[in-house]
mmCIF file of C-alpha atoms and ligand atoms in Angstrom:
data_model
loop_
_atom_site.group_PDB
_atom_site.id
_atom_site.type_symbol
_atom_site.label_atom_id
_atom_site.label_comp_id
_atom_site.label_asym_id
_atom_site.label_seq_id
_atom_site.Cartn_x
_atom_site.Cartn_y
_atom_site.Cartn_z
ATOM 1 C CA UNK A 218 -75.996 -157.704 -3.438
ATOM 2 C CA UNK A 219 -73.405 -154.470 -3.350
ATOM 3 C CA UNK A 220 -74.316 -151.594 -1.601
ATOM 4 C CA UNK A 221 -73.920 -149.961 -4.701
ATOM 5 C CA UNK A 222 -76.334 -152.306 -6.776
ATOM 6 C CA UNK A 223 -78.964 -151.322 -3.733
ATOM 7 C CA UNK A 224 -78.512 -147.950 -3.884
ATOM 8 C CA UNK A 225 -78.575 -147.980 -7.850
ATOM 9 C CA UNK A 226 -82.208 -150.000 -7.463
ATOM 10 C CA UNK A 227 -83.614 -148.030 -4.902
ATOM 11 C CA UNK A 228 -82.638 -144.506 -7.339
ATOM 12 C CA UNK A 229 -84.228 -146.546 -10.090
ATOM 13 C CA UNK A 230 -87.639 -147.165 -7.948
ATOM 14 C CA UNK A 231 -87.604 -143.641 -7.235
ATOM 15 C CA UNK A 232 -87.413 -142.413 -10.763
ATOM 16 C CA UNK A 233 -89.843 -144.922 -11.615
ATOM 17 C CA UNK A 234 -92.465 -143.949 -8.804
ATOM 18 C CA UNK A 235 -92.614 -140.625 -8.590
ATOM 19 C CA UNK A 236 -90.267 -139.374 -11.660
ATOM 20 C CA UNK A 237 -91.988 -141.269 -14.100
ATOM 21 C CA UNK A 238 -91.164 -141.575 -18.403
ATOM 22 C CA UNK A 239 -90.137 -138.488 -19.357
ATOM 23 C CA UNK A 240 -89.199 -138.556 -23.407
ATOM 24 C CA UNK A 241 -87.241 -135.545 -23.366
ATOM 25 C CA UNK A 242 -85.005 -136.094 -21.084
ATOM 26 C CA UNK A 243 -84.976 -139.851 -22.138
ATOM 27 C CA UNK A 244 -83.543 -138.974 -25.514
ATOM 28 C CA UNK A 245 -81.542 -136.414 -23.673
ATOM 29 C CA UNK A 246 -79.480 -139.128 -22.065
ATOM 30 C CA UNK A 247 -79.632 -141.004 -25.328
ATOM 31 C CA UNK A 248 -77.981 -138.367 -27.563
ATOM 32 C CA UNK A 249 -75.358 -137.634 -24.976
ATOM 33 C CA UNK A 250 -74.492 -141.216 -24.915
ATOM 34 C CA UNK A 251 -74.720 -141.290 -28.928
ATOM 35 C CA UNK A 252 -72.446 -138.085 -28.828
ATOM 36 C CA UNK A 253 -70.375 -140.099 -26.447
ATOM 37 C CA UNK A 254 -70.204 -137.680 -23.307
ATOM 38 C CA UNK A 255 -69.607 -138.987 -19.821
ATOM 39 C CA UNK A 256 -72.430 -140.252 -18.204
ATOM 40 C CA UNK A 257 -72.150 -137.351 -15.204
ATOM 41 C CA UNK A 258 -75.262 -135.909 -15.571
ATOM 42 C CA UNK A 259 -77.334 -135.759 -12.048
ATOM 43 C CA UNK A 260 -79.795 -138.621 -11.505
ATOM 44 C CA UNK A 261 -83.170 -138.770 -12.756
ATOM 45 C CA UNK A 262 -84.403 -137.815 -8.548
ATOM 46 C CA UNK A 263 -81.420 -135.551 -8.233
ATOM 47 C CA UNK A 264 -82.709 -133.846 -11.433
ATOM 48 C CA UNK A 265 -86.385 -133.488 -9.680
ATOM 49 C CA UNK A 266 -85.210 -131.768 -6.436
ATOM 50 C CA UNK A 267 -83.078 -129.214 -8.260
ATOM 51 C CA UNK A 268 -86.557 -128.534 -10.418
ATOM 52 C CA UNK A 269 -88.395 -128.613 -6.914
ATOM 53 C CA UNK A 270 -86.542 -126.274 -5.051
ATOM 54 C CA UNK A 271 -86.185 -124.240 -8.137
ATOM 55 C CA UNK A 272 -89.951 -124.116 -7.806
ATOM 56 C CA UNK A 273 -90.678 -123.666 -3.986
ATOM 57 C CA UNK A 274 -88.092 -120.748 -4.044
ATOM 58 C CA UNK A 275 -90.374 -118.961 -7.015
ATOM 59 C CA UNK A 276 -87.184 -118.638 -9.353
ATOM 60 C CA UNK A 277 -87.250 -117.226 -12.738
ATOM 61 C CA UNK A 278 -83.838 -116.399 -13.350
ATOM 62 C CA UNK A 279 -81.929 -119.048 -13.428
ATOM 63 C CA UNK A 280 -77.768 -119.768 -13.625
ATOM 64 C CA UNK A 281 -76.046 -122.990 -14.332
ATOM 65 C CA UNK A 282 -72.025 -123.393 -14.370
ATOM 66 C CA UNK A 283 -71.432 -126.917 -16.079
ATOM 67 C CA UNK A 284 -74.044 -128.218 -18.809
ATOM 68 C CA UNK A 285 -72.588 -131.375 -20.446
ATOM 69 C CA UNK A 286 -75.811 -132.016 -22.311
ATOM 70 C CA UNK A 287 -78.522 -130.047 -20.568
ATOM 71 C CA UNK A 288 -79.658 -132.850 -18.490
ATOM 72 C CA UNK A 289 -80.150 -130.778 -15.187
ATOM 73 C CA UNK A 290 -80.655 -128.039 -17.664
ATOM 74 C CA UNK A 291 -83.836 -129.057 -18.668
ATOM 75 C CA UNK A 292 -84.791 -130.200 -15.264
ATOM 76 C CA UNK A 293 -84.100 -126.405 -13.837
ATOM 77 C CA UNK A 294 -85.611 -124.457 -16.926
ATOM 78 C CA UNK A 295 -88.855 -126.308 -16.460
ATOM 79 C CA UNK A 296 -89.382 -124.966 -12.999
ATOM 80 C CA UNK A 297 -89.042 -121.736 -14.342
ATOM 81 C CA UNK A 298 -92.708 -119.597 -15.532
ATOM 82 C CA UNK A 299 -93.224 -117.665 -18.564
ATOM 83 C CA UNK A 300 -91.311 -115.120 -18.865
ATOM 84 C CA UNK A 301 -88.543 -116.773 -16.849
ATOM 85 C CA UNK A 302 -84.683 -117.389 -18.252
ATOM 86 C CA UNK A 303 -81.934 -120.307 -17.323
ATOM 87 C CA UNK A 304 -78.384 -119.060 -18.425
ATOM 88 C CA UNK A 305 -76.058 -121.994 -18.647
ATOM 89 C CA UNK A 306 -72.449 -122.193 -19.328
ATOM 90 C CA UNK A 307 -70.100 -124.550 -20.616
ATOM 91 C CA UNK A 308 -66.549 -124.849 -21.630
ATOM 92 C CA UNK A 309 -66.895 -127.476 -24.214
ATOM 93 C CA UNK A 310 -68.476 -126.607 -27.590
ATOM 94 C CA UNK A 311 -69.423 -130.343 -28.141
ATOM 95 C CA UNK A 312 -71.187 -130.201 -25.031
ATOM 96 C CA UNK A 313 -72.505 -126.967 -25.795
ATOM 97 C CA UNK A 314 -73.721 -128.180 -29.153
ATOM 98 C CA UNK A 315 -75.480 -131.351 -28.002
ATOM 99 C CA UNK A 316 -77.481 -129.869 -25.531
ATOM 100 C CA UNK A 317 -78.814 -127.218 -27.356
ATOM 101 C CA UNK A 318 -80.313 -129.853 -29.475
ATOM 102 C CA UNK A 319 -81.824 -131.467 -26.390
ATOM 103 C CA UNK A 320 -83.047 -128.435 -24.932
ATOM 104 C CA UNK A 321 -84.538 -127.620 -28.086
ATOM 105 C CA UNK A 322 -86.364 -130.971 -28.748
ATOM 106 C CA UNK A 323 -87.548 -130.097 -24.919
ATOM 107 C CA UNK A 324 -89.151 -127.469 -26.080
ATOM 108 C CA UNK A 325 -87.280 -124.726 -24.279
ATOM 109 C CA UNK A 326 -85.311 -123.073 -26.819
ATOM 110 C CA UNK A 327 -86.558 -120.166 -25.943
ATOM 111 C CA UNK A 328 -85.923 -119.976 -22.034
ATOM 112 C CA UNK A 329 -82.355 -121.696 -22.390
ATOM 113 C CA UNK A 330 -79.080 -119.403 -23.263
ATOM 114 C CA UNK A 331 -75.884 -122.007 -23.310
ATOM 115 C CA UNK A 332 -73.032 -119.614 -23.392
ATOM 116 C CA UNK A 333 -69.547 -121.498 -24.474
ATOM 117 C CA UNK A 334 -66.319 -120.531 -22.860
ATOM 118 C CA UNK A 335 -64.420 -121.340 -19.751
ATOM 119 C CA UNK A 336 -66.742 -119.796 -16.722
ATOM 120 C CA UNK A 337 -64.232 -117.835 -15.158
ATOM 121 C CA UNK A 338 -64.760 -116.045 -18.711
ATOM 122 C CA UNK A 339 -67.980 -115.830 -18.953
ATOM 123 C CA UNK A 340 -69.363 -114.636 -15.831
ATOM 124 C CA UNK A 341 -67.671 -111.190 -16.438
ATOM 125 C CA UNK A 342 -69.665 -110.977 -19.225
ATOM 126 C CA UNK A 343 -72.761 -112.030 -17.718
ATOM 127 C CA UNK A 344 -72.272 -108.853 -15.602
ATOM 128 C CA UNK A 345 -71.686 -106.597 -17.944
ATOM 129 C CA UNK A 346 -74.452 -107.664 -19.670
ATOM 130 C CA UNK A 347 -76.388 -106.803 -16.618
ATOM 131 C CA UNK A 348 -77.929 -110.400 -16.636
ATOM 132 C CA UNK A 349 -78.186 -110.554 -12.643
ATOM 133 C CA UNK A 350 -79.356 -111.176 -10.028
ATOM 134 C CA UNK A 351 -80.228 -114.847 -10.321
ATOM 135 C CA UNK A 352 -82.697 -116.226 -7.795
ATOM 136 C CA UNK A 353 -81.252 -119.560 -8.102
ATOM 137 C CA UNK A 354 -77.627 -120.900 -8.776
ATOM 138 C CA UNK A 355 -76.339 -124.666 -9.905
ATOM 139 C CA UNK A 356 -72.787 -124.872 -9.619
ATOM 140 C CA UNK A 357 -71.506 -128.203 -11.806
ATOM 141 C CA UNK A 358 -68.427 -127.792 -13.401
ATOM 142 C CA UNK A 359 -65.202 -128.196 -12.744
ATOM 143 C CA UNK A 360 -64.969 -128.901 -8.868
ATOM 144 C CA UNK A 361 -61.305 -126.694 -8.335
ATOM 145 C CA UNK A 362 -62.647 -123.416 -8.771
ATOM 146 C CA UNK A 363 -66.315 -123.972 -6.781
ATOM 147 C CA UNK A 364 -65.119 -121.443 -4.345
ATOM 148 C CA UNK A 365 -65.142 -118.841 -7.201
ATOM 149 C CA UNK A 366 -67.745 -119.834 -8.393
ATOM 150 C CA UNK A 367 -69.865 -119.623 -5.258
ATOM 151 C CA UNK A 368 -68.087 -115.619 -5.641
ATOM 152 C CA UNK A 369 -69.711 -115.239 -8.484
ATOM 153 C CA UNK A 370 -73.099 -116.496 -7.466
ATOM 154 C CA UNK A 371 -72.954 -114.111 -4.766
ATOM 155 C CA UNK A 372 -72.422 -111.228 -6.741
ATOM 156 C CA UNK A 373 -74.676 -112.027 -9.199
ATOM 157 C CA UNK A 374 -77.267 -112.806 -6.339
ATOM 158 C CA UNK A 375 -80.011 -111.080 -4.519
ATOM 159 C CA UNK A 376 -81.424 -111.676 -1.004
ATOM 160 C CA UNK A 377 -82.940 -114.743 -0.746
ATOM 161 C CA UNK A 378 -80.839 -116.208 -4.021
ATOM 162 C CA UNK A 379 -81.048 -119.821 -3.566
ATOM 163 C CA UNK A 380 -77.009 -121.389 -4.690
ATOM 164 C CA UNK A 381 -76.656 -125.436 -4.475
ATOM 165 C CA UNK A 382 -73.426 -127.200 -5.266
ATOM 166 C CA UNK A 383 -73.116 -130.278 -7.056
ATOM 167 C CA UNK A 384 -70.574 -133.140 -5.918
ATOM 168 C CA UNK A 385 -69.058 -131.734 -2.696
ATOM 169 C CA UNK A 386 -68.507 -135.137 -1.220
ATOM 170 C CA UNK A 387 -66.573 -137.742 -3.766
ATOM 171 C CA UNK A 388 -66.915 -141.073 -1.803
ATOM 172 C CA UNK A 389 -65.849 -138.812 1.282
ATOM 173 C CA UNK A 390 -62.563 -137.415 0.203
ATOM 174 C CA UNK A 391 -64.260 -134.041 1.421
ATOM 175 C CA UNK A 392 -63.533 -134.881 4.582
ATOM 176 C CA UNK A 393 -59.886 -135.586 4.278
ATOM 177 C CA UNK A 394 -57.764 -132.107 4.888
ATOM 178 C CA UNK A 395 -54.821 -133.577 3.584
ATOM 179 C CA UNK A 396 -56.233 -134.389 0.266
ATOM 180 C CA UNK A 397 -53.916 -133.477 -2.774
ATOM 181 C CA UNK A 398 -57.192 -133.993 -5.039
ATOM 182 C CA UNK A 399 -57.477 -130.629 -6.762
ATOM 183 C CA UNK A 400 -61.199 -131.530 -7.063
ATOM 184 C CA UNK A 401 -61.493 -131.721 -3.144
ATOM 185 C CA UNK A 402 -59.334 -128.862 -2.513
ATOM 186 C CA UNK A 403 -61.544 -126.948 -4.594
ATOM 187 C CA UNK A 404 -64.440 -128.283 -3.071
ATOM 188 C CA UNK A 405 -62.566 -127.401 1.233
ATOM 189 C CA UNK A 406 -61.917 -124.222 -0.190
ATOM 190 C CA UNK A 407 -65.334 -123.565 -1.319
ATOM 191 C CA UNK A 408 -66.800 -124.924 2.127
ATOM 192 C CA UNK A 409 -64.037 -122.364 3.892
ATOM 193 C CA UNK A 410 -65.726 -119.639 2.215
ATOM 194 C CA UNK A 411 -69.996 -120.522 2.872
ATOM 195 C CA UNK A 412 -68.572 -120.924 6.480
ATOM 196 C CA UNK A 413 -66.976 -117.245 6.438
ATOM 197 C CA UNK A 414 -69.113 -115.493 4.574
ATOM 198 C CA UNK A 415 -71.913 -113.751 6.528
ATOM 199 C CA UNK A 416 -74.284 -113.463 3.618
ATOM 200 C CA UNK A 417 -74.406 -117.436 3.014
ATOM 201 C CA UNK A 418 -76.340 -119.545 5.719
ATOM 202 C CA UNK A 419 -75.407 -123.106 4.247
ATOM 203 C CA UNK A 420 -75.926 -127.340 4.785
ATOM 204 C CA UNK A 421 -74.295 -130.015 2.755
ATOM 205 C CA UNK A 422 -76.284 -133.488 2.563
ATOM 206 C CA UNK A 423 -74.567 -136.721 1.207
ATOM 207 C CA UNK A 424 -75.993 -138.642 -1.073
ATOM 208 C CA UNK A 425 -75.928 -142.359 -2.121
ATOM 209 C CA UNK A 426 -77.624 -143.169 -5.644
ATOM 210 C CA UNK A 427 -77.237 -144.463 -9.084
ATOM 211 C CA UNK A 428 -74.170 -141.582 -9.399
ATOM 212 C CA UNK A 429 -71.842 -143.711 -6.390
ATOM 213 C CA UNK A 430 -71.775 -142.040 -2.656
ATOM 214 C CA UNK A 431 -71.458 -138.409 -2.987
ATOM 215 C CA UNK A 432 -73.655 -134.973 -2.293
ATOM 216 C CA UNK A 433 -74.598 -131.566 -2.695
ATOM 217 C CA UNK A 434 -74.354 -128.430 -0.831
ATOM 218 C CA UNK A 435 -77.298 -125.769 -0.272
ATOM 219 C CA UNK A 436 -77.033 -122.252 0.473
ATOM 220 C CA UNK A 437 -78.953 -119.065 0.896
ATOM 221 C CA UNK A 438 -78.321 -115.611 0.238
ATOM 222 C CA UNK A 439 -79.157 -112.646 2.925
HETATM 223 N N1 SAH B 121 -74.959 -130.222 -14.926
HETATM 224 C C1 SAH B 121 -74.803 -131.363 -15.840
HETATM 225 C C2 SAH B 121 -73.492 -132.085 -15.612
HETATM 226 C C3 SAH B 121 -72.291 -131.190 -15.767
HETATM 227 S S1 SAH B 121 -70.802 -132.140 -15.896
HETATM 228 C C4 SAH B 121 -75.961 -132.328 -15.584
HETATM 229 O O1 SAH B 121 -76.172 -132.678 -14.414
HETATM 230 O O2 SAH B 121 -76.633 -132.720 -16.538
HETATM 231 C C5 SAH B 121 -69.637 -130.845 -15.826
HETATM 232 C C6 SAH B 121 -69.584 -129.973 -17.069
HETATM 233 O O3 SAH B 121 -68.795 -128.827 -16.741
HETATM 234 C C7 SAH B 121 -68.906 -130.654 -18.266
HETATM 235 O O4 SAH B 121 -69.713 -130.582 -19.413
HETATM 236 C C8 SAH B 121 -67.639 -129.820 -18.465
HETATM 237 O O5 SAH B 121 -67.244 -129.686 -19.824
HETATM 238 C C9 SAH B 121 -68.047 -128.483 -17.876
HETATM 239 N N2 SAH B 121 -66.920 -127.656 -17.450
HETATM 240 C C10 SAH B 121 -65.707 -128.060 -16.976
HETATM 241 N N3 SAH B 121 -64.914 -127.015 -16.733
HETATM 242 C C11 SAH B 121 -65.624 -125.916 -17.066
HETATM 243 C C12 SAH B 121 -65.325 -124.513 -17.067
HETATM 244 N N4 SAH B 121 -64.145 -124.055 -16.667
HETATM 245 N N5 SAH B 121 -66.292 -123.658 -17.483
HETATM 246 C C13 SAH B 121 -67.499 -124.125 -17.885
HETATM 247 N N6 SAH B 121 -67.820 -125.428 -17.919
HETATM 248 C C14 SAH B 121 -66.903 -126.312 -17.511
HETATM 249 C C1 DHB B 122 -67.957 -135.681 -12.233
HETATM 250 C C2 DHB B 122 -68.587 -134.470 -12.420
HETATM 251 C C3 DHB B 122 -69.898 -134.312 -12.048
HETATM 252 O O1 DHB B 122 -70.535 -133.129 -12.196
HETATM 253 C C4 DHB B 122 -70.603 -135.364 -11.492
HETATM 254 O O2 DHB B 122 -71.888 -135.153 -11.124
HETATM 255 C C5 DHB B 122 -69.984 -136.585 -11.303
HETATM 256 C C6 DHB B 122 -68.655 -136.742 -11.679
HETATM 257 C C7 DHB B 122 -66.549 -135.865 -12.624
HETATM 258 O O3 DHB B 122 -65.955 -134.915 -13.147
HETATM 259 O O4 DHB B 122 -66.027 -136.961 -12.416
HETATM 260 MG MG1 MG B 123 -72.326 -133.033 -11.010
#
């Protein structure tokens, strides 16, 4: 058996152990498939820790950059209590269109905003709109610009603001300094900056899984 197919089993045990059926987020994954977006969504155990940590840092306000269709969305707005708001923004309408639908058949219409646009557009507006701080940050969009994105988290953070970053190692082209990948250059740059910047203590872990050899990275804010 490939390493892969091993890793891809062992995600699957997981999600069947301790993750468990989960209809919402079932027909999540079947509606994006039906709608015919890219299967990039975190894994079913990826999807847990995001809502665990979520939930051991006591968030309620809540920013993603990158929703496809709401996948992780629904995973992080379910950590959050009553009361408590997810913000989530996406570039593509389509993908802005299907997962309102599955947030909605989750049930969390109300806690969910999906705000369309490019990021770099909207998070202007999410300041001016006075929105902030966010206890808790999921950066999953499009890897280039993850170092400005980790900006914005920052100012739109408070002490103790929780930021994670999807997809910082891609099959360990992270590593390479001479990479011409825009996505990895994006990624270096945004790994220049946690290391410089005296407000973020941060850890990347790699990750093997259903979603390939890859990893996130995990900061706090002071
Ligand atoms: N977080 C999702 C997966 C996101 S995939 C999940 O785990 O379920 C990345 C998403 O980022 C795609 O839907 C893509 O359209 C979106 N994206 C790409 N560039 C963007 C940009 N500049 N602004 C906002 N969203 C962007
Ligand atoms: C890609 C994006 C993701 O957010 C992800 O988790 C996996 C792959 C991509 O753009 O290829
Ligand atoms: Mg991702």
């Amino acid at each position: 058996m490939t390493n892969e197919r091993r890793w891809s089993e062992v995600d699957s045990y997981f999600a069947k152990t301790l993750v468990g059926s989960d209809p919402a987020l079932e027909a999540t994954l079947a509606a994006n498939a039906a709608a015919g977006l890219p299967s990039i969504d975190v894994s079913a155990p990826q999807g847990k820790l995001i809502h665990l940590l979520a939930r051991m840092s006591g968030a309620r306000n809540a920013l993603e950059i990158g929703t496809l269709g709401g996948y992780s969305t629904i995973w992080l707005a379910r950590a959050l209590p009553d009361g408590g708001r997810l913000i989530t923004l996406e570039v593509s309408a389509k993908h802005a269109d299907v997962a309102r639908r599955n947030v909605a058949r989750a049930g969390l219409g109300d806690k969910v905003e999906i705000r369309t646009g490019p990021a770099l557009e909207t998070l202007p507006k999410i300041e001016a709109d006075g929105l902030g701080p966010f206890d808790f940050v999921f950066i999953d969009a499009d890897k280039s610009n993850n170092a400005v994105y980790v900006e914005w988290a920052l100012r739109l953070s408070r002490p103790g603001t929780t930021i994670m970053v999807d997809n910082v190692v891609r099959e360990g082209e992270v590593a390479d300094a001479a990479s011409r990948s825009t996505d990895v250059v994006g990624v270096r740059r945004m790994f220049d900056l946690m290391a410089r910047e005296p407000r973020l203590s941060a850890t990347a872990i790699q990750t093997v899984g259903a979603k390939g050899w890859d990893g996130f990275a995990l900061a706090i804010v002071s």
